[in-house]
Amino acid sequence: MSTAEARKKWDDAARGFDFANSRGPEKRWGPLKQGFFAPMQGKVFFLAVGTGLDIQFFPTGQDITGIDFSPRMLEKAQPRAASYDGKMELREMDAQHLDFADDTFDQVYTSCTFCSVPDPVQGLRELRRVLKPGGTLRMFEHTGSRWFPFNAMLHLMNPLARRFGPEVTRDTPGNVRAAGFQDVRVRNVYLDIVRMIEAT
Amino acid sequence: METRPYFIFGDVVSNVLVGAVVGAAMAALISVAWPMPVAMLVGMFLGMALCVPIQITCSLFFGAFEVMIPMMLTSMLAGMVVAMRASMLAVSVGDGALWGGCIGLPVLAFTYAANAMLAGEAR
């Protein structure tokens, strides 16, 4: 899927995104995400903002730059960013071609993002480029599974899932390593499908 | 491991519901005239297809992958098992729903156990 097609897909999804995600999924993952975002410090880059549902879990008083490649998603995120108790700037940008100088950010956070970036390794290389030396990448992502029957099911579901939303079979920890991150630590949140990844 | 009663209740209801719906549908569709392997294949794939709208609805209230994965597994297994039984002997819609609903519980237990086993640091 090209970037333009992916952008259109997520623009189309923006209208119903909060309806689908703001209750069950966000409530179930809420406490985990609060802990996941808690170590935010320094100049923070958040990719991709979506409709801004995750902003409620950010610790207050941070300096955060958020991007998304879907203008419709960003429209929905604006009020949430405006009410954040800290500094938060939103910009429309493609993860695969970031408009930031090298070594800009102390930390990069992603949340269910690299299931949707058309070229995930290129996107992760960009994150590595904009991270300061010694900076940390922290990801809350769903990935494919290594275990039967979950891997078989995800492969069966993927053609439908990728048509209307995210891919469900990606090897995101492998992509992080392929992008050049050296120290990659993975913690399973649900099975080996929902995972927290930390890399430097 | 999920410990919040609301979400545990949601997991149980989602799996029993999808199993019962798929089981009832298979009991209504499959008869002893069907060859068993064909019935089982139809049961598996039709079960998955029937699962999608129920899964989307349950996901709104109870979560994403934690709901989707066991429900999909339940629907495939309930579809196969009830279709297999219905190809061997007449199964009423009520019995199909009961069988399907009952299959949801061990499938959910299996995913909880797998989740406990896989939790924590990984590669």
Short mmCIF file of C-alpha atoms in Angstrom, two decimals, chain B:
data_model
loop_
_atom_site.label_atom_id
_atom_site.label_comp_id
_atom_site.label_asym_id
_atom_site.label_seq_id
_atom_site.Cartn_x
_atom_site.Cartn_y
_atom_site.Cartn_z
CA MET B 1 -3.17 -11.50 33.47
CA GLU B 2 -6.49 -9.65 33.43
CA THR B 3 -7.94 -9.30 36.93
CA ARG B 4 -10.61 -6.62 36.48
CA PRO B 5 -14.08 -8.20 36.83
CA TYR B 6 -15.60 -6.05 34.07
CA PHE B 7 -13.13 -7.29 31.46
CA ILE B 8 -13.17 -10.92 32.66
CA PHE B 9 -16.98 -10.82 32.43
CA GLY B 10 -16.68 -9.30 28.96
CA ASP B 11 -14.27 -12.01 27.82
CA VAL B 12 -16.60 -14.77 29.04
CA VAL B 13 -19.73 -13.22 27.53
CA SER B 14 -18.00 -12.52 24.19
CA ASN B 15 -16.71 -16.08 23.81
CA VAL B 16 -19.89 -17.83 24.93
CA LEU B 17 -21.94 -15.55 22.66
CA VAL B 18 -19.86 -16.05 19.53
CA GLY B 19 -19.61 -19.79 20.16
CA ALA B 20 -23.37 -20.07 20.61
CA VAL B 21 -24.17 -18.05 17.48
CA VAL B 22 -21.72 -20.00 15.34
CA GLY B 23 -22.85 -23.33 16.81
CA ALA B 24 -26.52 -22.53 16.18
CA ALA B 25 -25.76 -21.46 12.61
CA MET B 26 -23.84 -24.64 11.89
CA ALA B 27 -26.61 -26.81 13.37
CA ALA B 28 -29.11 -25.02 11.12
CA LEU B 29 -26.96 -25.27 8.00
CA ILE B 30 -25.23 -28.65 8.14
CA SER B 31 -27.10 -31.93 7.83
CA VAL B 32 -26.09 -35.60 7.74
CA ALA B 33 -26.04 -35.35 3.93
CA TRP B 34 -22.78 -33.36 4.16
CA PRO B 35 -19.40 -35.14 3.92
CA MET B 36 -17.69 -34.59 7.25
CA PRO B 37 -14.44 -32.96 5.98
CA VAL B 38 -16.43 -30.49 3.86
CA ALA B 39 -18.75 -29.73 6.78
CA MET B 40 -15.78 -29.07 9.06
CA LEU B 41 -14.08 -26.75 6.56
CA VAL B 42 -17.31 -24.84 5.95
CA GLY B 43 -17.83 -24.67 9.71
CA MET B 44 -14.39 -23.20 10.29
CA PHE B 45 -14.53 -20.53 7.59
CA LEU B 46 -18.19 -19.64 8.09
CA GLY B 47 -17.53 -19.47 11.81
CA MET B 48 -14.77 -16.94 11.21
CA ALA B 49 -17.00 -14.88 8.93
CA LEU B 50 -19.86 -14.87 11.45
CA CYS B 51 -17.41 -13.89 14.16
CA VAL B 52 -16.37 -10.59 12.56
CA PRO B 53 -19.51 -8.47 13.26
CA ILE B 54 -19.91 -9.91 16.78
CA GLN B 55 -16.24 -9.34 17.46
CA ILE B 56 -16.40 -5.72 16.32
CA THR B 57 -19.39 -5.10 18.60
CA CYS B 58 -17.81 -6.78 21.64
CA SER B 59 -14.52 -4.98 21.00
CA LEU B 60 -16.26 -1.62 21.46
CA PHE B 61 -16.89 -2.48 25.11
CA PHE B 62 -14.21 -4.93 26.18
CA GLY B 63 -10.94 -4.32 24.29
CA ALA B 64 -9.10 -5.03 21.08
CA PHE B 65 -6.81 -8.05 20.72
CA GLU B 66 -7.81 -9.49 24.09
CA VAL B 67 -11.31 -9.86 22.66
CA MET B 68 -10.49 -10.53 19.02
CA ILE B 69 -8.05 -13.43 19.43
CA PRO B 70 -10.06 -15.78 21.68
CA MET B 71 -13.30 -14.97 19.85
CA MET B 72 -11.77 -15.87 16.50
CA LEU B 73 -10.41 -19.11 17.94
CA THR B 74 -13.76 -19.95 19.53
CA SER B 75 -15.65 -19.31 16.32
CA MET B 76 -13.31 -21.49 14.25
CA LEU B 77 -13.41 -24.34 16.74
CA ALA B 78 -17.16 -24.10 17.44
CA GLY B 79 -17.83 -24.02 13.70
CA MET B 80 -15.71 -27.10 13.08
CA VAL B 81 -16.95 -29.16 16.03
CA VAL B 82 -20.66 -28.45 15.63
CA ALA B 83 -20.46 -28.93 11.86
CA MET B 84 -18.70 -32.24 12.39
CA ARG B 85 -21.39 -33.42 14.82
CA ALA B 86 -24.18 -32.19 12.54
CA SER B 87 -22.72 -34.16 9.63
CA MET B 88 -22.88 -37.34 11.73
CA LEU B 89 -26.25 -36.98 13.43
CA ALA B 90 -29.09 -34.46 13.55
CA VAL B 91 -28.25 -31.55 15.89
CA SER B 92 -30.95 -29.06 16.91
CA VAL B 93 -30.22 -25.34 16.78
CA GLY B 94 -30.46 -25.22 20.58
CA ASP B 95 -27.97 -28.06 20.98
CA GLY B 96 -25.65 -26.42 18.46
CA ALA B 97 -25.79 -23.16 20.44
CA LEU B 98 -25.11 -25.04 23.69
CA TRP B 99 -22.14 -26.89 22.21
CA GLY B 100 -20.75 -23.72 20.64
CA GLY B 101 -21.22 -21.68 23.81
CA CYS B 102 -19.50 -24.36 25.89
CA ILE B 103 -16.52 -24.40 23.51
CA GLY B 104 -15.96 -20.69 24.22
CA LEU B 105 -15.01 -21.34 27.85
CA PRO B 106 -12.05 -23.71 27.39
CA VAL B 107 -10.81 -21.60 24.48
CA LEU B 108 -10.84 -18.55 26.74
CA ALA B 109 -9.07 -20.53 29.47
CA PHE B 110 -6.46 -21.60 26.91
CA THR B 111 -5.76 -18.01 25.84
CA TYR B 112 -5.53 -16.88 29.49
CA ALA B 113 -3.04 -19.70 30.16
CA ALA B 114 -1.05 -18.89 27.01
CA ASN B 115 -1.02 -15.24 28.01
CA ALA B 116 0.29 -16.09 31.48
CA MET B 117 2.98 -18.27 29.91
CA LEU B 118 4.11 -15.63 27.40
CA ALA B 119 3.91 -12.63 29.77
CA GLY B 120 7.00 -10.59 30.50
CA GLU B 121 10.38 -10.24 28.83
CA ALA B 122 10.62 -11.67 25.32
CA ARG B 123 12.83 -11.70 22.27
#
